Amino acid sequence: MSLLTVISQIASGFGSTLIVFFCTLLFSMPLGILVALGRMSKFKPLSVLIQGIISILRGTPLMLQLIVVFYGPYYVFGLKLSTAWRLYATLIGFSINYAAYFAEIFRAGIQSIPVGQTEAATVLGYTKTQTFLKIIFPQMVKRTIPPVTNEVITLVKDTSLAFVLAYQEMFTYAKQVSAAMSSLMPLFVAGVFYYVFNLVVTLIMNYIEKRLNYYN
Amino acid sequence: MSLFEIKNVSKSFGDLKVLNDISVSVEEGEVVAIIGPSGSGKSTLLRCATMLETMDSGELSYLGEVAAHNDAEGKSVYASSSELRKIKSYFGLVFQQFNLFPHYSVLKNLIDAPISVQKRNASEVKKEAKELLVKMGLEGKENYYPQQLSGGQQQRVAIARALCMNPDILFFDEPTSALDPELTGEILKVIRQLAQEHMTMVIVTHEMAFARDVADRVIFMDGGYIVEEGKPEDVITNPKEERTKRFLARFAENG
């Protein structure tokens, strides 16, 4: 098998990797904000409940969580699993897990903003929602870009965990080709794909960080 | 009817009683200075007046509209949030730390609340904001961000931001304490000018000379009580109470 064939084989799984990557970001970030707000709620039972869930999601392997989400409907409810469920379970597992990490980052970001900002907004008559959306949220985004970038980079590599659900993404292909060829070369090729992907992610995040540098 | 009235306020933080049954009322056009040592409760009084703190007991009203009253047990009960939102439009507050919004330009800091809270016409607000900036000596700074300005300039933006809401009364919480003496002068000049225009103001300050010059009435607080209150020439120049004398003597020593 020529290098070109290997590359094209592995690249054919890249689309699936991208789906997991973008859908996870799309779902986990807004969910992370909601979870962060719930975690900071003055209503103690909610905050304690969310704290517990975050603790479990961060304290157990993502791979284990993916398997639980995937087989849960079968073992718990006796439901028959369709093929499409592989993708959905992957996305649900990833989104929930990443939401837990994002929630803690966002919470730290929100709490790092001086209380004077909220007080100034309150005196000016902003509602709580307005204060959050106009004053707190934009400042939080700027402050959390570096830790969020870390998470996004980790996510690029974590997408390879989807192979445990036999979801056909890039890493699954790389392993299959590697086994068929009895060679490590396909895995190196996959590594280059992940590396370049992350290079692009880093460049984009750096650009966003720079754009938000219009104020200190 | 007083423009602002706070009656029999008590406030504790845990076991610490910060305000003991204090009453203050302010008439339209009056300039009141509140002086006193750190921890005397003067900032807490201001924070209760501007509803950043809730009173344990006591009554609060603006222009005769009740923001809080005492229930049968003497606990403060606040009005509905829509009522409070309306009452909030009667006053403005200038903070010690300015608390400008760093992600907004100077102009946006001024116009955002009038437009999105008071729902006023955007171009009208912009025009008024620009006039205010000129008045504050901040011409041409519209598109700067707060961090690009000096502390004195930032505080003047904060005063302009408060004025842009067209408040009936303006509170200042140690507006010059975060500034060096030179910048302090800038701010005091602006407040003096507002006093000449008969803006109703309550100013918590450590600037004794300024309080004496600009205030119609001076309140000296200590330990959560009002120790002495009256004309500046009485309270600052010829205090009656021993506690006031001791406090002012220390100021005279330190220049």
CSV table of C-alpha atoms in Angstrom, one decimal:
chain,number,residue,atom,x,y,z
A,1,MET,CA,0.0,0.0,0.0
A,2,SER,CA,1.5,3.3,-1.0
A,3,LEU,CA,1.7,6.3,1.4
A,4,LEU,CA,-0.9,8.1,-0.7
A,5,THR,CA,-3.4,5.3,-0.3
A,6,VAL,CA,-2.8,5.2,3.4
A,7,ILE,CA,-3.3,9.0,3.6
A,8,SER,CA,-6.5,8.8,1.6
A,9,GLN,CA,-7.8,5.9,3.7
A,10,ILE,CA,-7.1,7.7,7.0
A,11,ALA,CA,-8.5,11.0,5.6
A,12,SER,CA,-11.8,9.2,4.8
A,13,GLY,CA,-12.3,9.0,8.6
A,14,PHE,CA,-11.4,12.6,9.1
A,15,GLY,CA,-14.9,13.8,8.3
A,16,SER,CA,-16.3,11.7,11.2
A,17,THR,CA,-13.7,13.1,13.5
A,18,LEU,CA,-14.7,16.6,12.5
A,19,ILE,CA,-18.3,15.8,13.2
A,20,VAL,CA,-17.5,14.7,16.8
A,21,PHE,CA,-15.2,17.7,17.3
A,22,PHE,CA,-17.6,20.4,16.1
A,23,CYS,CA,-20.8,18.9,17.5
A,24,THR,CA,-19.1,18.4,20.9
A,25,LEU,CA,-18.0,22.1,21.0
A,26,LEU,CA,-21.4,23.2,19.8
A,27,PHE,CA,-23.3,21.4,22.5
A,28,SER,CA,-20.8,21.4,25.4
A,29,MET,CA,-20.1,25.1,25.5
A,30,PRO,CA,-23.6,26.4,26.0
A,31,LEU,CA,-24.3,23.5,28.3
A,32,GLY,CA,-21.2,24.4,30.2
A,33,ILE,CA,-22.4,27.9,30.7
A,34,LEU,CA,-25.8,26.7,32.0
A,35,VAL,CA,-24.1,24.2,34.3
A,36,ALA,CA,-21.7,26.9,35.6
A,37,LEU,CA,-24.7,29.1,36.4
A,38,GLY,CA,-26.5,26.2,38.1
A,39,ARG,CA,-23.3,25.4,40.0
A,40,MET,CA,-23.2,29.0,41.3
A,41,SER,CA,-26.9,29.0,42.1
A,42,LYS,CA,-27.9,30.3,45.6
A,43,PHE,CA,-30.4,27.4,45.6
A,44,LYS,CA,-28.2,24.9,47.5
A,45,PRO,CA,-29.7,21.6,46.4
A,46,LEU,CA,-29.2,22.5,42.7
A,47,SER,CA,-25.6,23.6,43.3
A,48,VAL,CA,-24.8,20.5,45.3
A,49,LEU,CA,-26.4,18.2,42.7
A,50,ILE,CA,-24.4,19.8,39.9
A,51,GLN,CA,-21.2,19.7,41.9
A,52,GLY,CA,-21.7,16.0,42.4
A,53,ILE,CA,-22.3,15.4,38.7
A,54,ILE,CA,-19.3,17.4,37.7
A,55,SER,CA,-17.2,15.5,40.2
A,56,ILE,CA,-18.3,12.1,38.6
A,57,LEU,CA,-17.8,13.3,35.1
A,58,ARG,CA,-14.3,14.6,35.8
A,59,GLY,CA,-13.4,11.8,38.1
A,60,THR,CA,-14.1,8.8,35.8
A,61,PRO,CA,-12.6,8.0,32.4
A,62,LEU,CA,-14.3,9.4,29.3
A,63,MET,CA,-14.0,6.0,27.7
A,64,LEU,CA,-16.0,4.5,30.5
A,65,GLN,CA,-18.7,7.2,30.2
A,66,LEU,CA,-19.0,6.6,26.5
A,67,ILE,CA,-19.6,2.9,27.0
A,68,VAL,CA,-22.2,3.6,29.7
A,69,VAL,CA,-24.0,6.1,27.5
A,70,PHE,CA,-23.9,3.7,24.6
A,71,TYR,CA,-25.1,0.5,26.3
A,72,GLY,CA,-27.3,2.2,28.9
A,73,PRO,CA,-30.5,2.2,26.9
A,74,TYR,CA,-30.0,-1.5,26.2
A,75,TYR,CA,-29.1,-2.7,29.7
A,76,VAL,CA,-31.4,-0.3,31.6
A,77,PHE,CA,-34.4,0.0,29.3
A,78,GLY,CA,-34.0,-3.1,27.1
A,79,LEU,CA,-34.0,-0.9,24.0
A,80,LYS,CA,-32.7,-2.2,20.7
A,81,LEU,CA,-29.8,0.0,19.5
A,82,SER,CA,-29.8,1.3,16.0
A,83,THR,CA,-26.5,2.0,14.0
A,84,ALA,CA,-27.1,5.7,14.2
A,85,TRP,CA,-27.0,5.4,18.0
A,86,ARG,CA,-23.2,5.0,17.8
A,87,LEU,CA,-22.9,8.6,16.6
A,88,TYR,CA,-25.5,9.9,19.0
A,89,ALA,CA,-24.1,8.1,22.0
A,90,THR,CA,-20.6,9.4,21.1
A,91,LEU,CA,-21.9,13.0,20.8
A,92,ILE,CA,-23.9,12.8,24.1
A,93,GLY,CA,-21.0,11.3,26.0
A,94,PHE,CA,-18.5,13.8,24.7
A,95,SER,CA,-20.8,16.8,25.1
A,96,ILE,CA,-21.7,16.0,28.7
A,97,ASN,CA,-18.1,15.2,29.7
A,98,TYR,CA,-16.7,18.4,28.1
A,99,ALA,CA,-19.6,20.5,29.5
A,100,ALA,CA,-18.4,19.5,33.0
A,101,TYR,CA,-14.9,20.8,32.2
A,102,PHE,CA,-16.1,23.9,30.5
A,103,ALA,CA,-18.5,24.6,33.3
A,104,GLU,CA,-15.6,24.8,35.8
A,105,ILE,CA,-13.6,27.0,33.5
A,106,PHE,CA,-16.6,29.4,33.0
A,107,ARG,CA,-17.4,29.4,36.7
A,108,ALA,CA,-13.8,30.4,37.5
A,109,GLY,CA,-14.0,33.1,34.7
A,110,ILE,CA,-17.3,34.5,36.0
A,111,GLN,CA,-16.1,34.6,39.6
A,112,SER,CA,-12.8,36.3,38.6
A,113,ILE,CA,-14.7,39.4,37.4
A,114,PRO,CA,-14.6,42.1,40.1
A,115,VAL,CA,-17.9,42.4,42.1
A,116,GLY,CA,-17.8,46.1,41.3
A,117,GLN,CA,-18.8,45.3,37.7
A,118,THR,CA,-22.1,43.7,38.9
A,119,GLU,CA,-22.6,46.5,41.4
A,120,ALA,CA,-22.1,49.2,38.8
A,121,ALA,CA,-24.6,47.5,36.5
A,122,THR,CA,-27.1,47.0,39.3
A,123,VAL,CA,-27.0,50.7,40.2
A,124,LEU,CA,-27.5,51.6,36.5
A,125,GLY,CA,-30.6,49.5,36.6
A,126,TYR,CA,-29.6,46.6,34.4
A,127,THR,CA,-31.6,43.5,35.1
A,128,LYS,CA,-29.7,40.3,36.2
A,129,THR,CA,-30.0,38.9,32.7
A,130,GLN,CA,-28.7,42.1,31.1
A,131,THR,CA,-25.9,42.3,33.6
A,132,PHE,CA,-24.8,38.8,32.7
A,133,LEU,CA,-25.1,39.0,28.9
A,134,LYS,CA,-23.7,42.6,28.5
A,135,ILE,CA,-21.2,43.0,31.3
A,136,ILE,CA,-20.1,39.6,32.7
A,137,PHE,CA,-20.3,37.2,29.8
A,138,PRO,CA,-18.1,39.2,27.4
A,139,GLN,CA,-15.4,39.7,30.0
A,140,MET,CA,-15.6,36.0,31.0
A,141,VAL,CA,-15.1,34.9,27.4
A,142,LYS,CA,-11.9,36.9,27.1
A,143,ARG,CA,-10.5,35.6,30.4
A,144,THR,CA,-11.3,32.0,29.7
A,145,ILE,CA,-9.8,31.8,26.2
A,146,PRO,CA,-6.5,30.2,27.3
A,147,PRO,CA,-8.0,27.4,29.4
A,148,VAL,CA,-10.7,26.9,26.8
A,149,THR,CA,-8.0,26.5,24.2
A,150,ASN,CA,-6.4,23.8,26.3
A,151,GLU,CA,-9.7,21.9,26.4
A,152,VAL,CA,-10.3,22.3,22.7
A,153,ILE,CA,-6.9,20.9,21.9
A,154,THR,CA,-7.5,17.9,24.3
A,155,LEU,CA,-10.8,17.4,22.5
A,156,VAL,CA,-9.1,17.0,19.1
A,157,LYS,CA,-7.1,14.1,20.5
A,158,ASP,CA,-9.9,12.7,22.6
A,159,THR,CA,-12.1,12.2,19.5
A,160,SER,CA,-10.0,9.1,19.0
A,161,LEU,CA,-11.8,7.6,22.0
A,162,ALA,CA,-14.9,7.2,19.9
A,163,PHE,CA,-13.3,4.0,18.5
A,164,VAL,CA,-14.5,2.1,21.6
A,165,LEU,CA,-18.0,2.5,20.3
A,166,ALA,CA,-16.8,1.3,16.9
A,167,TYR,CA,-17.7,4.7,15.6
A,168,GLN,CA,-15.7,4.9,12.4
A,169,GLU,CA,-13.5,8.0,12.9
A,170,MET,CA,-9.9,8.7,11.8
A,171,PHE,CA,-8.2,6.7,14.5
A,172,THR,CA,-10.4,3.6,13.8
A,173,TYR,CA,-9.2,3.7,10.2
A,174,ALA,CA,-5.6,4.2,11.2
A,175,LYS,CA,-5.7,1.2,13.5
A,176,GLN,CA,-7.3,-1.0,10.8
A,177,VAL,CA,-4.8,0.0,8.1
A,178,SER,CA,-1.9,-0.4,10.5
A,179,ALA,CA,-3.0,-3.9,11.4
A,180,ALA,CA,-3.6,-4.9,7.8
A,181,MET,CA,-0.1,-3.6,6.8
A,182,SER,CA,1.6,-4.8,10.0
A,183,SER,CA,3.2,-1.3,10.0
A,184,LEU,CA,3.3,1.7,12.3
A,185,MET,CA,3.3,4.1,9.4
A,186,PRO,CA,-0.5,4.6,9.3
A,187,LEU,CA,-0.4,5.6,12.9
A,188,PHE,CA,2.3,8.2,12.2
A,189,VAL,CA,0.1,9.5,9.4
A,190,ALA,CA,-2.9,9.7,11.8
A,191,GLY,CA,-0.6,11.5,14.3
A,192,VAL,CA,0.3,14.1,11.7
A,193,PHE,CA,-3.4,14.6,11.0
A,194,TYR,CA,-4.1,15.3,14.7
A,195,TYR,CA,-1.1,17.5,15.0
A,196,VAL,CA,-1.9,19.7,12.0
A,197,PHE,CA,-5.5,19.8,13.1
A,198,ASN,CA,-4.4,21.1,16.5
A,199,LEU,CA,-2.0,23.6,14.9
A,200,VAL,CA,-4.9,25.1,13.1
A,201,VAL,CA,-7.0,25.1,16.2
A,202,THR,CA,-4.2,26.9,18.1
A,203,LEU,CA,-3.9,29.5,15.4
A,204,ILE,CA,-7.6,30.2,15.4
A,205,MET,CA,-7.7,30.5,19.2
A,206,ASN,CA,-4.7,32.8,19.2
A,207,TYR,CA,-6.4,34.9,16.6
A,208,ILE,CA,-9.5,35.2,18.7
A,209,GLU,CA,-7.4,36.0,21.8
A,210,LYS,CA,-5.7,38.8,19.9
A,211,ARG,CA,-9.0,40.1,18.6
A,212,LEU,CA,-10.3,40.3,22.2
A,213,ASN,CA,-7.2,42.2,23.2
A,214,TYR,CA,-8.8,45.5,22.3
A,215,TYR,CA,-9.1,46.2,26.0
A,216,ASN,CA,-7.1,45.1,29.0
B,1,MET,CA,-41.0,66.1,51.0
B,2,SER,CA,-37.3,65.2,51.0
B,3,LEU,CA,-35.7,64.0,47.8
B,4,PHE,CA,-34.0,61.2,49.6
B,5,GLU,CA,-34.8,59.8,53.0
B,6,ILE,CA,-33.4,56.9,54.9
B,7,LYS,CA,-34.9,56.3,58.4
B,8,ASN,CA,-33.8,54.3,61.4
B,9,VAL,CA,-31.5,52.1,59.4
B,10,SER,CA,-29.8,49.2,61.2
B,11,LYS,CA,-27.4,46.8,59.6
B,12,SER,CA,-25.2,44.1,60.9
B,13,PHE,CA,-22.7,41.9,59.3
B,14,GLY,CA,-22.8,38.7,61.4
B,15,ASP,CA,-22.3,39.9,65.0
B,16,LEU,CA,-20.9,43.2,63.9
B,17,LYS,CA,-23.4,46.0,64.1
B,18,VAL,CA,-22.4,48.5,61.3
B,19,LEU,CA,-25.3,50.9,61.4
B,20,ASN,CA,-27.2,51.8,64.5
B,21,ASP,CA,-30.6,53.3,63.9
B,22,ILE,CA,-29.4,56.0,61.5
B,23,SER,CA,-31.6,58.6,59.8
B,24,VAL,CA,-30.6,61.0,57.0
B,25,SER,CA,-32.7,63.0,54.7
B,26,VAL,CA,-31.6,65.2,51.8
B,27,GLU,CA,-33.5,68.1,50.2
B,28,GLU,CA,-33.3,69.0,46.6
B,29,GLY,CA,-30.2,70.9,45.7
B,30,GLU,CA,-28.5,70.0,48.9
B,31,VAL,CA,-24.9,68.8,49.1
B,32,VAL,CA,-24.2,66.6,52.1
B,33,ALA,CA,-20.7,65.3,53.1
B,34,ILE,CA,-20.3,62.3,55.2
B,35,ILE,CA,-17.0,62.1,57.1
B,36,GLY,CA,-15.6,59.7,59.7
B,37,PRO,CA,-12.9,57.2,60.3
B,38,SER,CA,-12.7,53.9,58.4
B,39,GLY,CA,-15.2,51.4,59.7
B,40,SER,CA,-17.5,54.1,60.9
B,41,GLY,CA,-20.3,52.8,58.6
B,42,LYS,CA,-20.4,55.6,56.2
B,43,SER,CA,-19.8,53.5,53.1
B,44,THR,CA,-22.4,50.9,54.3
B,45,LEU,CA,-24.9,53.7,54.8
B,46,LEU,CA,-24.3,54.7,51.1
B,47,ARG,CA,-24.6,51.1,50.0
B,48,CYS,CA,-27.9,50.8,51.9
B,49,ALA,CA,-29.1,54.0,50.3
B,50,THR,CA,-28.2,52.7,46.8
B,51,MET,CA,-29.7,49.3,47.6
B,52,LEU,CA,-26.4,47.4,47.1
B,53,GLU,CA,-26.9,46.2,50.7
B,54,THR,CA,-30.3,45.4,52.2
B,55,MET,CA,-31.1,47.0,55.5
B,56,ASP,CA,-32.0,44.8,58.4
B,57,SER,CA,-34.5,47.3,59.5
B,58,GLY,CA,-35.3,50.8,58.4
B,59,GLU,CA,-37.1,52.7,55.8
B,60,LEU,CA,-35.9,54.1,52.4
B,61,SER,CA,-37.6,56.4,50.0
B,62,TYR,CA,-36.9,58.6,47.0
B,63,LEU,CA,-39.1,61.5,46.0
B,64,GLY,CA,-41.7,60.2,48.4
B,65,GLU,CA,-41.8,56.8,46.7
B,66,VAL,CA,-41.1,54.0,49.2
B,67,ALA,CA,-38.4,51.6,48.4
B,68,ALA,CA,-38.5,49.9,51.8
B,69,HIS,CA,-40.6,50.1,54.9
B,70,ASN,CA,-40.6,48.4,58.2
B,71,ASP,CA,-43.0,45.5,58.9
B,72,ALA,CA,-44.8,45.0,62.2
B,73,GLU,CA,-41.7,43.4,63.6
B,74,GLY,CA,-39.5,46.2,62.5
B,75,LYS,CA,-37.8,44.4,59.6
B,76,SER,CA,-37.2,46.1,56.3
B,77,VAL,CA,-39.5,45.0,53.5
B,78,TYR,CA,-38.5,46.1,50.0
B,79,ALA,CA,-40.9,47.1,47.3
B,80,SER,CA,-41.5,44.9,44.2
B,81,SER,CA,-38.6,44.6,41.7
B,82,SER,CA,-40.4,46.7,39.1
B,83,GLU,CA,-41.0,49.4,41.6
B,84,LEU,CA,-37.4,49.3,42.7
B,85,ARG,CA,-36.2,49.5,39.1
B,86,LYS,CA,-38.1,52.7,38.8
B,87,ILE,CA,-36.7,54.1,42.0
B,88,LYS,CA,-33.2,53.2,40.9
B,89,SER,CA,-33.5,55.7,38.1
B,90,TYR,CA,-33.7,58.5,40.7
B,91,PHE,CA,-30.1,58.1,41.9
B,92,GLY,CA,-26.6,57.5,40.6
B,93,LEU,CA,-23.5,56.2,42.4
B,94,VAL,CA,-19.9,57.0,41.8
B,95,PHE,CA,-17.6,54.3,43.2
B,96,GLN,CA,-14.1,54.6,44.7
B,97,GLN,CA,-12.8,52.1,42.2
B,98,PHE,CA,-14.7,53.7,39.2
B,99,ASN,CA,-16.1,50.3,38.1
B,100,LEU,CA,-16.2,51.3,34.5
B,101,PHE,CA,-17.0,48.5,32.0
B,102,PRO,CA,-13.5,47.7,30.5
B,103,HIS,CA,-14.9,46.1,27.4
B,104,TYR,CA,-16.9,49.2,26.5
B,105,SER,CA,-15.5,52.4,25.0
B,106,VAL,CA,-16.0,55.6,27.0
B,107,LEU,CA,-19.0,56.6,24.9
B,108,LYS,CA,-20.6,53.1,25.2
B,109,ASN,CA,-20.0,53.2,29.0
B,110,LEU,CA,-22.2,56.4,29.1
B,111,ILE,CA,-24.9,55.5,26.6
B,112,ASP,CA,-25.6,51.8,27.1
B,113,ALA,CA,-27.7,52.0,30.2
B,114,PRO,CA,-29.8,55.0,29.1
B,115,ILE,CA,-30.5,53.2,25.9
B,116,SER,CA,-31.0,49.6,27.1
B,117,VAL,CA,-32.4,50.3,30.6
B,118,GLN,CA,-34.2,53.6,30.2
B,119,LYS,CA,-35.1,52.8,26.5
B,120,ARG,CA,-34.3,56.4,25.5
B,121,ASN,CA,-33.7,57.5,22.0
B,122,ALA,CA,-30.1,56.5,21.0
B,123,SER,CA,-29.1,59.6,19.0
B,124,GLU,CA,-30.5,61.8,21.7
B,125,VAL,CA,-28.5,59.9,24.4
B,126,LYS,CA,-25.4,60.1,22.3
B,127,LYS,CA,-25.7,63.8,21.9
B,128,GLU,CA,-26.2,64.2,25.6
B,129,ALA,CA,-23.2,61.9,26.4
B,130,LYS,CA,-20.9,63.9,24.2
B,131,GLU,CA,-21.9,67.1,25.9
B,132,LEU,CA,-21.3,65.5,29.2
B,133,LEU,CA,-17.8,64.4,28.1
B,134,VAL,CA,-17.0,67.9,27.0
B,135,LYS,CA,-18.2,69.2,30.3
B,136,MET,CA,-15.9,66.7,32.1
B,137,GLY,CA,-12.9,67.7,30.0
B,138,LEU,CA,-12.9,64.5,28.1
B,139,GLU,CA,-13.5,65.8,24.6
B,140,GLY,CA,-12.2,63.4,22.0
B,141,LYS,CA,-12.0,60.4,24.4
B,142,GLU,CA,-15.3,58.9,23.2
B,143,ASN,CA,-13.6,55.9,21.5
B,144,TYR,CA,-10.9,55.2,24.2
B,145,TYR,CA,-11.2,52.2,26.5
B,146,PRO,CA,-11.1,52.9,30.2
B,147,GLN,CA,-7.7,51.3,30.7
B,148,GLN,CA,-6.2,53.8,28.3
B,149,LEU,CA,-7.2,56.7,30.6
B,150,SER,CA,-5.6,58.0,33.8
B,151,GLY,CA,-7.4,57.3,37.1
B,152,GLY,CA,-8.7,60.8,37.2
B,153,GLN,CA,-10.1,60.6,33.7
B,154,GLN,CA,-11.7,57.2,34.5
B,155,GLN,CA,-13.4,58.7,37.5
B,156,ARG,CA,-14.7,61.6,35.4
B,157,VAL,CA,-16.0,59.1,32.9
B,158,ALA,CA,-17.7,57.3,35.8
B,159,ILE,CA,-19.3,60.6,36.9
B,160,ALA,CA,-20.4,61.3,33.4
B,161,ARG,CA,-21.9,57.8,33.2
B,162,ALA,CA,-23.9,58.4,36.3
B,163,LEU,CA,-25.1,61.8,35.1
B,164,CYS,CA,-26.1,60.4,31.7
B,165,MET,CA,-28.9,58.6,33.5
B,166,ASN,CA,-30.3,62.0,34.6
B,167,PRO,CA,-30.4,61.1,38.3
B,168,ASP,CA,-32.1,63.3,40.8
B,169,ILE,CA,-29.4,62.6,43.3
B,170,LEU,CA,-25.9,61.5,43.0
B,171,PHE,CA,-24.0,59.5,45.6
B,172,PHE,CA,-20.2,59.5,45.8
B,173,ASP,CA,-18.4,56.7,47.7
B,174,GLU,CA,-14.9,58.1,48.5
B,175,PRO,CA,-14.5,59.2,44.9
B,176,THR,CA,-10.9,60.3,45.3
B,177,SER,CA,-9.5,57.6,47.6
B,178,ALA,CA,-8.0,55.6,44.7
B,179,LEU,CA,-6.3,58.7,43.2
B,180,ASP,CA,-3.1,60.6,43.8
B,181,PRO,CA,-3.4,64.2,45.1
B,182,GLU,CA,-3.0,65.8,41.7
B,183,LEU,CA,-5.8,63.6,40.2
B,184,THR,CA,-7.9,64.2,43.3
B,185,GLY,CA,-8.0,67.9,42.4
B,186,GLU,CA,-9.5,67.1,39.0
B,187,ILE,CA,-12.3,65.2,40.5
B,188,LEU,CA,-13.0,67.7,43.3
B,189,LYS,CA,-13.2,70.5,40.7
B,190,VAL,CA,-15.8,68.5,38.8
B,191,ILE,CA,-17.9,67.9,41.9
B,192,ARG,CA,-17.6,71.6,42.9
B,193,GLN,CA,-18.9,72.5,39.5
B,194,LEU,CA,-21.9,70.1,39.9
B,195,ALA,CA,-22.6,71.7,43.3
B,196,GLN,CA,-22.7,75.1,41.7
B,197,GLU,CA,-25.3,73.7,39.3
B,198,HIS,CA,-27.3,72.6,42.4
B,199,MET,CA,-27.0,68.9,41.7
B,200,THR,CA,-28.2,67.1,44.8
B,201,MET,CA,-25.3,65.1,46.1
B,202,VAL,CA,-24.2,62.9,49.1
B,203,ILE,CA,-20.4,62.5,49.3
B,204,VAL,CA,-18.6,60.2,51.5
B,205,THR,CA,-15.1,61.7,51.7
B,206,HIS,CA,-11.8,62.0,53.6
B,207,GLU,CA,-11.1,65.4,52.0
B,208,MET,CA,-11.9,67.7,54.9
B,209,ALA,CA,-11.1,71.0,53.2
B,210,PHE,CA,-13.2,70.0,50.3
B,211,ALA,CA,-16.2,68.9,52.5
B,212,ARG,CA,-16.0,72.2,54.3
B,213,ASP,CA,-16.0,74.2,51.1
B,214,VAL,CA,-18.6,72.4,49.0
B,215,ALA,CA,-21.1,70.8,51.5
B,216,ASP,CA,-24.2,72.5,52.8
B,217,ARG,CA,-24.2,70.0,55.6
B,218,VAL,CA,-21.7,67.7,57.1
B,219,ILE,CA,-22.4,64.4,58.9
B,220,PHE,CA,-19.7,62.9,61.1
B,221,MET,CA,-20.1,59.2,61.7
B,222,ASP,CA,-18.3,56.8,64.1
B,223,GLY,CA,-19.0,53.3,65.2
B,224,GLY,CA,-22.2,53.1,63.2
B,225,TYR,CA,-23.7,56.2,64.8
B,226,ILE,CA,-24.1,59.8,63.6
B,227,VAL,CA,-22.0,61.7,66.2
B,228,GLU,CA,-22.5,65.2,64.9
B,229,GLU,CA,-24.3,66.8,62.1
B,230,GLY,CA,-24.7,70.4,60.9
B,231,LYS,CA,-23.2,73.2,58.9
B,232,PRO,CA,-19.6,72.6,57.8
B,233,GLU,CA,-18.3,75.6,59.8
B,234,ASP,CA,-19.9,74.1,62.9
B,235,VAL,CA,-18.9,70.4,62.4
B,236,ILE,CA,-15.5,70.8,60.8
B,237,THR,CA,-14.3,74.1,62.1
B,238,ASN,CA,-15.9,74.1,65.6
B,239,PRO,CA,-16.9,70.6,66.4
B,240,LYS,CA,-18.8,70.2,69.7
B,241,GLU,CA,-18.4,66.5,70.3
B,242,GLU,CA,-15.2,65.2,71.8
B,243,ARG,CA,-15.0,62.3,69.2
B,244,THR,CA,-15.3,64.7,66.3
B,245,LYS,CA,-12.6,66.9,67.7
B,246,ARG,CA,-10.2,64.0,68.1
B,247,PHE,CA,-10.9,62.8,64.5
B,248,LEU,CA,-10.4,66.2,63.0
B,249,ALA,CA,-7.3,66.9,65.1
B,250,ARG,CA,-5.6,63.9,63.6
B,251,PHE,CA,-6.4,65.2,60.1
B,252,ALA,CA,-4.9,68.6,61.1
B,253,GLU,CA,-1.7,66.9,62.3
B,254,ASN,CA,-1.3,64.8,59.1
B,255,GLY,CA,-2.0,68.0,57.0
